[in-house]
Amino acid sequence: MSQEIEQVNCLIIGSGPAGYTAAIYAARADMKPVLYQGMQPGGQLTTTNEVENFPGYPEGITGPEMMAQLEQQAKRFEADIRFGFITKVDFSGPIHKAWTESGHEIHAKTVIISTGASAKYLGLENEQKYLALGGGVSACAVCDGFFYRGQETVIVGAGDSACEEAHYLSKLCKKVTMLVRRDEFRASKIMADRVKNTPNIDILFNTETVDVLGDGNVVTGVRVKNNVSGEETDVPCTGFFVAIGHQPNTEIFKDYINLDETGYIKYEKPGTTLTNVPGVFVAGDAADRNYRQAITAAGTGCMAALDAERYLAALEG
Ligand code: NDP
């Protein structure tokens, strides 16, 4: 690609459901969007096995397949989908500047940020192994809990997400064991109480995960350690859920875009996708600590494209 500065109407950063939906809408509106896929083309859904809750797929679909279809749909309308990622931006002027990893400079009239968020994991070797194998490690109970109906699961974390997900799992699973590393929850009292009052949730305080156990293909249990007594025990389970928080992928925008205290992009005006920088919009999990679903990301992707289209129309007067 030439090192000349490229001028574009609409630059979309990120390729999850938010980015691809924005690309479909922007391309159909003749905005000739250019989309950079980022480090993980297809986004978080590419680490999910089966997606059963996205409307329109009565038989379900795998995450990677769904993302390939969204990409194809965007390409059908000639969205320019590129493998590569944006490493730097400058949103200080009316033209929004961005640079790719190879140093290619892009000047965009509008930018849609759809860089998503990444679930945090413990980083244990076997956790990563079974996650990659699709063998029983997940960071999303709403996505994957259904596959563990009637089975025993373990969830690690003590915040609102962990409590919400443990409660969700308790309705599907025979037993849920919750691993809390301190002697108290971080979650709000109401969420913690709900977990404490659910009979099939067993809470182990002062407990850390030592290892994820398995048969080479699927998870069979979790080795845990009481960090007060030092005692190690094995908890049998078929599903290991990690709910220790998410990290929005917003680092490169922080000098220009208003973020909340944990790094999520703040919407300038509720009910829109506007950020504090005119012409820069945000869609999907980069601004959503709450819902974090493919369908909600797709919805805000559509909104961002419509907002960008209106902004361009006003520019062109
Ligand atoms: P939080 O950062 O609030 O909680 C993370 C939890 O994971 C903490 O309990 C932390 O333990 C634990 N943790 C972190 N690292 C490890 C580790 N290595 N091993 C074991 N445990 C670990 O993240 P959440 O995703 O729960 O929530 C994020 C935000 O979203 C919060 O503001 C929350 O209130 C909000 N939220 C609100 C909901 C609602 O109101 N319905 C639902 C979900 C989220 P420790 O406490 O010891 O630090």
GROMACS .gro file of C-alpha atoms and ligand atoms in nm:
model
  365
    1MET     CA    1   0.000   0.000   0.000
    2SER     CA    2   0.130   0.346  -0.087
    3GLN     CA    3   0.260   0.563   0.192
    4GLU     CA    4   0.059   0.857   0.058
    5ILE     CA    5  -0.205   0.994   0.291
    6GLU     CA    6  -0.538   0.830   0.216
    7GLN     CA    7  -0.858   1.035   0.244
    8VAL     CA    8  -1.172   0.848   0.349
    9ASN     CA    9  -1.527   0.942   0.436
   10CYS     CA   10  -1.572   0.684   0.706
   11LEU     CA   11  -1.309   0.485   0.892
   12ILE     CA   12  -1.436   0.196   1.104
   13ILE     CA   13  -1.194   0.059   1.362
   14GLY     CA   14  -1.268  -0.297   1.471
   15SER     CA   15  -1.447  -0.597   1.327
   16GLY     CA   16  -1.691  -0.739   1.579
   17PRO     CA   17  -2.068  -0.728   1.525
   18ALA     CA   18  -2.059  -0.350   1.588
   19GLY     CA   19  -1.794  -0.277   1.325
   20TYR     CA   20  -1.937  -0.503   1.055
   21THR     CA   21  -2.291  -0.377   1.109
   22ALA     CA   22  -2.165  -0.019   1.086
   23ALA     CA   23  -1.983  -0.117   0.764
   24ILE     CA   24  -2.299  -0.272   0.613
   25TYR     CA   25  -2.504   0.040   0.685
   26ALA     CA   26  -2.232   0.286   0.584
   27ALA     CA   27  -2.161   0.097   0.260
   28ARG     CA   28  -2.528   0.084   0.166
   29ALA     CA   29  -2.544   0.460   0.229
   30ASP     CA   30  -2.260   0.501  -0.023
   31MET     CA   31  -2.017   0.631   0.240
   32LYS     CA   32  -1.745   0.397   0.106
   33PRO     CA   33  -1.633   0.287   0.451
   34VAL     CA   34  -1.287   0.149   0.516
   35LEU     CA   35  -1.276  -0.099   0.803
   36TYR     CA   36  -0.962  -0.215   0.983
   37GLN     CA   37  -1.020  -0.552   1.143
   38GLY     CA   38  -0.781  -0.514   1.434
   39MET     CA   39  -0.581  -0.770   1.626
   40GLN     CA   40  -0.862  -1.025   1.645
   41PRO     CA   41  -1.059  -1.018   1.318
   42GLY     CA   42  -1.420  -1.097   1.406
   43GLY     CA   43  -1.372  -0.989   1.767
   44GLN     CA   44  -1.471  -1.170   2.084
   45LEU     CA   45  -1.728  -1.390   1.911
   46THR     CA   46  -1.452  -1.579   1.738
   47THR     CA   47  -1.371  -1.733   2.077
   48THR     CA   48  -1.731  -1.849   2.128
   49ASN     CA   49  -1.843  -2.187   2.003
   50GLU     CA   50  -2.211  -2.172   1.934
   51VAL     CA   51  -2.420  -1.855   1.912
   52GLU     CA   52  -2.781  -1.942   1.983
   53ASN     CA   53  -2.922  -1.608   2.090
   54PHE     CA   54  -2.863  -1.392   1.782
   55PRO     CA   55  -3.201  -1.354   1.611
   56GLY     CA   56  -3.221  -1.505   1.265
   57TYR     CA   57  -3.028  -1.824   1.327
   58PRO     CA   58  -3.290  -2.074   1.445
   59GLU     CA   59  -3.040  -2.359   1.437
   60GLY     CA   60  -2.761  -2.152   1.598
   61ILE     CA   61  -2.431  -2.073   1.433
   62THR     CA   62  -2.070  -2.081   1.546
   63GLY     CA   63  -1.914  -1.745   1.639
   64PRO     CA   64  -1.645  -1.762   1.366
   65GLU     CA   65  -1.905  -1.854   1.100
   66MET     CA   66  -2.133  -1.570   1.201
   67MET     CA   67  -1.848  -1.321   1.182
   68ALA     CA   68  -1.742  -1.455   0.841
   69GLN     CA   69  -2.100  -1.402   0.722
   70LEU     CA   70  -2.112  -1.046   0.858
   71GLU     CA   71  -1.783  -0.975   0.679
   72GLN     CA   72  -1.920  -1.119   0.354
   73GLN     CA   73  -2.236  -0.912   0.390
   74ALA     CA   74  -2.031  -0.593   0.433
   75LYS     CA   75  -1.815  -0.684   0.132
   76ARG     CA   76  -2.125  -0.743  -0.078
   77PHE     CA   77  -2.188  -0.367  -0.057
   78GLU     CA   78  -1.823  -0.296  -0.129
   79ALA     CA   79  -1.712  -0.199   0.219
   80ASP     CA   80  -1.333  -0.200   0.209
   81ILE     CA   81  -1.241  -0.454   0.476
   82ARG     CA   82  -0.871  -0.461   0.557
   83PHE     CA   83  -0.657  -0.692   0.762
   84GLY     CA   84  -0.447  -0.471   0.988
   85PHE     CA   85  -0.488  -0.246   1.285
   86ILE     CA   86  -0.484   0.116   1.384
   87THR     CA   87  -0.206   0.194   1.628
   88LYS     CA   88  -0.236   0.571   1.667
   89VAL     CA   89  -0.493   0.845   1.617
   90ASP     CA   90  -0.498   1.223   1.627
   91PHE     CA   91  -0.846   1.365   1.675
   92SER     CA   92  -0.734   1.719   1.756
   93GLY     CA   93  -0.851   1.877   1.430
   94PRO     CA   94  -1.157   1.867   1.207
   95ILE     CA   95  -0.995   1.591   0.999
   96HIS     CA   96  -0.944   1.279   1.204
   97LYS     CA   97  -0.606   1.120   1.154
   98ALA     CA   98  -0.521   0.755   1.205
   99TRP     CA   99  -0.215   0.541   1.140
  100THR     CA  100  -0.197   0.169   1.079
  101GLU     CA  101   0.069  -0.065   1.216
  102SER     CA  102   0.262  -0.024   0.891
  103GLY     CA  103   0.261   0.355   0.919
  104HIS     CA  104  -0.007   0.415   0.655
  105GLU     CA  105  -0.177   0.749   0.732
  106ILE     CA  106  -0.550   0.791   0.688
  107HIS     CA  107  -0.749   1.113   0.708
  108ALA     CA  108  -1.114   1.046   0.783
  109LYS     CA  109  -1.413   1.276   0.789
  110THR     CA  110  -1.588   1.036   1.024
  111VAL     CA  111  -1.459   0.758   1.247
  112ILE     CA  112  -1.657   0.479   1.406
  113ILE     CA  113  -1.477   0.321   1.700
  114SER     CA  114  -1.582  -0.042   1.743
  115THR     CA  115  -1.274  -0.184   1.907
  116GLY     CA  116  -1.471  -0.379   2.168
  117ALA     CA  117  -1.349  -0.508   2.499
  118SER     CA  118  -1.148  -0.808   2.601
  119ALA     CA  119  -1.246  -1.039   2.882
  120LYS     CA  120  -0.978  -1.074   3.143
  121TYR     CA  121  -0.856  -1.425   3.214
  122LEU     CA  122  -0.645  -1.564   3.498
  123GLY     CA  123  -0.364  -1.650   3.258
  124LEU     CA  124  -0.319  -2.012   3.372
  125GLU     CA  125  -0.175  -2.240   3.107
  126ASN     CA  126  -0.459  -2.494   3.117
  127GLU     CA  127  -0.722  -2.221   3.128
  128GLN     CA  128  -0.585  -2.089   2.797
  129LYS     CA  129  -0.550  -2.440   2.655
  130TYR     CA  130  -0.914  -2.540   2.718
  131LEU     CA  131  -1.033  -2.197   2.611
  132ALA     CA  132  -0.856  -2.242   2.275
  133LEU     CA  133  -0.993  -2.596   2.243
  134GLY     CA  134  -1.350  -2.484   2.320
  135GLY     CA  135  -1.335  -2.747   2.592
  136GLY     CA  136  -1.514  -2.586   2.884
  137VAL     CA  137  -1.359  -2.245   2.962
  138SER     CA  138  -1.569  -1.937   2.900
  139ALA     CA  139  -1.588  -1.571   2.999
  140CYS     CA  140  -1.957  -1.539   2.917
  141ALA     CA  141  -2.227  -1.729   3.104
  142VAL     CA  142  -2.506  -1.583   2.893
  143CYS     CA  143  -2.329  -1.708   2.577
  144ASP     CA  144  -2.219  -2.050   2.695
  145GLY     CA  145  -2.409  -2.142   3.015
  146PHE     CA  146  -2.672  -2.328   2.816
  147PHE     CA  147  -2.416  -2.594   2.718
  148TYR     CA  148  -2.376  -2.690   3.084
  149ARG     CA  149  -2.740  -2.755   3.166
  150GLY     CA  150  -2.776  -3.002   3.452
  151GLN     CA  151  -2.398  -3.007   3.504
  152GLU     CA  152  -2.159  -2.866   3.765
  153THR     CA  153  -1.975  -2.542   3.693
  154VAL     CA  154  -1.721  -2.321   3.867
  155ILE     CA  155  -1.707  -1.945   3.835
  156VAL     CA  156  -1.425  -1.719   3.950
  157GLY     CA  157  -1.480  -1.356   4.047
  158ALA     CA  158  -1.664  -1.157   4.312
  159GLY     CA  159  -1.791  -0.848   4.133
  160ASP     CA  160  -2.137  -0.771   3.998
  161SER     CA  161  -2.062  -0.959   3.676
  162ALA     CA  162  -1.957  -1.274   3.861
  163CYS     CA  163  -2.269  -1.258   4.080
  164GLU     CA  164  -2.496  -1.198   3.784
  165GLU     CA  165  -2.337  -1.479   3.588
  166ALA     CA  166  -2.335  -1.720   3.885
  167HIS     CA  167  -2.705  -1.654   3.933
  168TYR     CA  168  -2.769  -1.707   3.563
  169LEU     CA  169  -2.578  -2.036   3.574
  170SER     CA  170  -2.760  -2.150   3.888
  171LYS     CA  171  -3.084  -2.164   3.690
  172LEU     CA  172  -2.928  -2.399   3.435
  173CYS     CA  173  -2.673  -2.599   3.629
  174LYS     CA  174  -2.702  -2.859   3.900
  175LYS     CA  175  -2.442  -2.680   4.110
  176VAL     CA  176  -2.231  -2.366   4.076
  177THR     CA  177  -1.917  -2.316   4.285
  178MET     CA  178  -1.804  -1.958   4.314
  179LEU     CA  179  -1.440  -1.881   4.389
  180VAL     CA  180  -1.388  -1.554   4.576
  181ARG     CA  181  -1.025  -1.464   4.642
  182ARG     CA  182  -1.089  -1.240   4.944
  183ASP     CA  183  -1.320  -1.294   5.240
  184GLU     CA  184  -1.582  -1.065   5.090
  185PHE     CA  185  -1.754  -0.975   4.766
  186ARG     CA  186  -1.675  -0.669   4.561
  187ALA     CA  187  -2.028  -0.680   4.420
  188SER     CA  188  -2.313  -0.461   4.544
  189LYS     CA  189  -2.493  -0.601   4.848
  190ILE     CA  190  -2.807  -0.684   4.658
  191MET     CA  191  -2.617  -0.890   4.399
  192ALA     CA  192  -2.406  -1.064   4.664
  193ASP     CA  193  -2.716  -1.143   4.871
  194ARG     CA  194  -2.888  -1.294   4.571
  195VAL     CA  195  -2.596  -1.531   4.523
  196LYS     CA  196  -2.574  -1.612   4.894
  197ASN     CA  197  -2.945  -1.695   4.900
  198THR     CA  198  -2.935  -1.929   4.602
  199PRO     CA  199  -2.924  -2.286   4.734
  200ASN     CA  200  -2.725  -2.442   4.449
  201ILE     CA  201  -2.448  -2.180   4.460
  202ASP     CA  202  -2.162  -2.282   4.684
  203ILE     CA  203  -1.932  -1.987   4.770
  204LEU     CA  204  -1.570  -2.055   4.861
  205PHE     CA  205  -1.413  -1.744   5.015
  206ASN     CA  206  -1.036  -1.687   5.038
  207THR     CA  207  -1.002  -1.924   4.748
  208GLU     CA  208  -0.781  -1.899   4.443
  209THR     CA  209  -0.759  -2.107   4.129
  210VAL     CA  210  -0.440  -2.309   4.110
  211ASP     CA  211  -0.509  -2.506   3.791
  212VAL     CA  212  -0.781  -2.605   3.548
  213LEU     CA  213  -0.799  -2.984   3.525
  214GLY     CA  214  -0.901  -3.177   3.217
  215ASP     CA  215  -0.867  -3.495   3.014
  216GLY     CA  216  -0.679  -3.326   2.731
  217ASN     CA  217  -0.998  -3.230   2.547
  218VAL     CA  218  -1.244  -3.101   2.803
  219VAL     CA  219  -1.245  -2.959   3.153
  220THR     CA  220  -1.309  -3.205   3.436
  221GLY     CA  221  -1.243  -2.987   3.740
  222VAL     CA  222  -1.056  -2.703   3.901
  223ARG     CA  223  -0.780  -2.723   4.162
  224VAL     CA  224  -0.828  -2.452   4.422
  225LYS     CA  225  -0.632  -2.330   4.720
  226ASN     CA  226  -0.752  -2.170   5.038
  227ASN     CA  227  -0.515  -1.876   5.074
  228VAL     CA  228  -0.556  -1.873   5.455
  229SER     CA  229  -0.505  -2.240   5.537
  230GLY     CA  230  -0.300  -2.325   5.228
  231GLU     CA  231  -0.514  -2.632   5.171
  232GLU     CA  232  -0.564  -2.745   4.810
  233THR     CA  233  -0.874  -2.927   4.689
  234ASP     CA  234  -1.020  -3.031   4.353
  235VAL     CA  235  -1.369  -2.917   4.259
  236PRO     CA  236  -1.522  -3.131   3.985
  237CYS     CA  237  -1.691  -2.942   3.701
  238THR     CA  238  -1.741  -2.947   3.326
  239GLY     CA  239  -1.751  -2.569   3.280
  240PHE     CA  240  -1.509  -2.309   3.416
  241PHE     CA  241  -1.632  -1.951   3.391
  242VAL     CA  242  -1.406  -1.652   3.440
  243ALA     CA  243  -1.581  -1.331   3.545
  244ILE     CA  244  -1.300  -1.107   3.668
  245GLY     CA  245  -1.380  -0.807   3.452
  246HIS     CA  246  -1.335  -0.677   3.100
  247GLN     CA  247  -1.087  -0.433   2.956
  248PRO     CA  248  -1.226  -0.202   2.687
  249ASN     CA  249  -0.984  -0.162   2.396
  250THR     CA  250  -0.969   0.216   2.409
  251GLU     CA  251  -0.610   0.293   2.505
  252ILE     CA  252  -0.517   0.462   2.175
  253PHE     CA  253  -0.810   0.705   2.202
  254LYS     CA  254  -0.757   0.822   2.558
  255ASP     CA  255  -0.585   1.152   2.471
  256TYR     CA  256  -0.886   1.269   2.268
  257ILE     CA  257  -1.199   1.076   2.369
  258ASN     CA  258  -1.366   1.102   2.708
  259LEU     CA  259  -1.344   0.771   2.892
  260ASP     CA  260  -1.495   0.669   3.223
  261GLU     CA  261  -1.277   0.565   3.515
  262THR     CA  262  -1.241   0.209   3.383
  263GLY     CA  263  -1.167   0.302   3.025
  264TYR     CA  264  -1.509   0.271   2.860
  265ILE     CA  265  -1.587   0.546   2.609
  266LYS     CA  266  -1.850   0.787   2.733
  267TYR     CA  267  -2.139   0.871   2.507
  268GLU     CA  268  -2.166   1.246   2.468
  269LYS     CA  269  -2.541   1.233   2.436
  270PRO     CA  270  -2.748   0.939   2.566
  271GLY     CA  271  -2.946   0.762   2.296
  272THR     CA  272  -2.686   0.844   2.026
  273THR     CA  273  -2.338   0.715   1.944
  274LEU     CA  274  -2.173   1.058   1.960
  275THR     CA  275  -1.846   1.096   2.148
  276ASN     CA  276  -1.704   1.428   2.269
  277VAL     CA  277  -1.521   1.467   1.935
  278PRO     CA  278  -1.750   1.577   1.650
  279GLY     CA  279  -1.740   1.319   1.370
  280VAL     CA  280  -1.616   1.038   1.595
  281PHE     CA  281  -1.875   0.781   1.699
  282VAL     CA  282  -1.860   0.471   1.913
  283ALA     CA  283  -2.042   0.139   1.887
  284GLY     CA  284  -2.036  -0.189   2.075
  285ASP     CA  285  -1.852  -0.299   2.386
  286ALA     CA  286  -1.595  -0.017   2.379
  287ALA     CA  287  -1.874   0.192   2.532
  288ASP     CA  288  -2.088  -0.079   2.690
  289ARG     CA  289  -2.001  -0.223   3.028
  290ASN     CA  290  -2.354  -0.335   3.081
  291TYR     CA  291  -2.510  -0.543   2.804
  292ARG     CA  292  -2.208  -0.669   2.606
  293GLN     CA  293  -2.411  -0.881   2.364
  294ALA     CA  294  -2.355  -0.933   1.991
  295ILE     CA  295  -2.704  -0.809   1.915
  296THR     CA  296  -2.666  -0.490   2.120
  297ALA     CA  297  -2.325  -0.427   1.959
  298ALA     CA  298  -2.481  -0.473   1.615
  299GLY     CA  299  -2.760  -0.232   1.713
  300THR     CA  300  -2.519   0.042   1.814
  301GLY     CA  301  -2.313  -0.027   1.500
  302CYS     CA  302  -2.619   0.057   1.295
  303MET     CA  303  -2.677   0.371   1.504
  304ALA     CA  304  -2.316   0.483   1.458
  305ALA     CA  305  -2.338   0.450   1.080
  306LEU     CA  306  -2.661   0.652   1.075
  307ASP     CA  307  -2.509   0.916   1.303
  308ALA     CA  308  -2.198   0.933   1.081
  309GLU     CA  309  -2.411   0.962   0.770
  310ARG     CA  310  -2.602   1.257   0.919
  311TYR     CA  311  -2.277   1.420   1.022
  312LEU     CA  312  -2.136   1.384   0.670
  313ALA     CA  313  -2.456   1.517   0.516
  314ALA     CA  314  -2.436   1.825   0.742
  315LEU     CA  315  -2.067   1.875   0.650
  316GLU     CA  316  -2.147   1.863   0.283
  317GLY     CA  317  -2.432   2.100   0.353
  318NDP     P1  318  -1.512  -0.579   3.882
  318NDP     O1  319  -1.382  -0.516   3.848
  318NDP     O2  320  -1.612  -0.502   3.959
  318NDP     O3  321  -1.483  -0.712   3.965
  318NDP     C1  322  -1.384  -0.802   3.928
  318NDP     C2  323  -1.383  -0.913   4.032
  318NDP     O4  324  -1.290  -1.011   3.987
  318NDP     C3  325  -1.340  -0.865   4.169
  318NDP     O5  326  -1.418  -0.926   4.266
  318NDP     C4  327  -1.195  -0.914   4.178
  318NDP     O6  328  -1.157  -0.953   4.307
  318NDP     C5  329  -1.201  -1.038   4.093
  318NDP     N1  330  -1.071  -1.069   4.037
  318NDP     C6  331  -0.992  -0.989   3.961
  318NDP     N2  332  -0.879  -1.055   3.927
  318NDP     C7  333  -0.887  -1.176   3.986
  318NDP     C8  334  -0.803  -1.288   3.989
  318NDP     N3  335  -0.687  -1.289   3.924
  318NDP     N4  336  -0.842  -1.398   4.059
  318NDP     C9  337  -0.961  -1.398   4.123
  318NDP     N5  338  -1.046  -1.296   4.125
  318NDP    C10  339  -1.009  -1.185   4.055
  318NDP     O7  340  -1.567  -0.633   3.740
  318NDP     P2  341  -1.717  -0.669   3.697
  318NDP     O8  342  -1.704  -0.719   3.557
  318NDP     O9  343  -1.781  -0.757   3.794
  318NDP    O10  344  -1.792  -0.531   3.696
  318NDP    C11  345  -1.745  -0.421   3.619
  318NDP    C12  346  -1.837  -0.301   3.641
  318NDP    O11  347  -1.964  -0.328   3.581
  318NDP    C13  348  -1.864  -0.273   3.787
  318NDP    O12  349  -1.873  -0.135   3.803
  318NDP    C14  350  -1.998  -0.337   3.812
  318NDP    O13  351  -2.070  -0.276   3.918
  318NDP    C15  352  -2.068  -0.316   3.678
  318NDP     N6  353  -2.169  -0.420   3.656
  318NDP    C16  354  -2.296  -0.395   3.695
  318NDP    C17  355  -2.394  -0.490   3.678
  318NDP    C18  356  -2.530  -0.461   3.722
  318NDP    O14  357  -2.549  -0.364   3.793
  318NDP     N7  358  -2.627  -0.538   3.681
  318NDP    C19  359  -2.366  -0.621   3.617
  318NDP    C20  360  -2.229  -0.637   3.581
  318NDP    C21  361  -2.136  -0.540   3.601
  318NDP     P3  362  -1.132  -0.846   4.424
  318NDP    O15  363  -1.269  -0.804   4.468
  318NDP    O16  364  -1.059  -0.926   4.525
  318NDP    O17  365  -1.051  -0.735   4.364
   0.00000   0.00000   0.00000
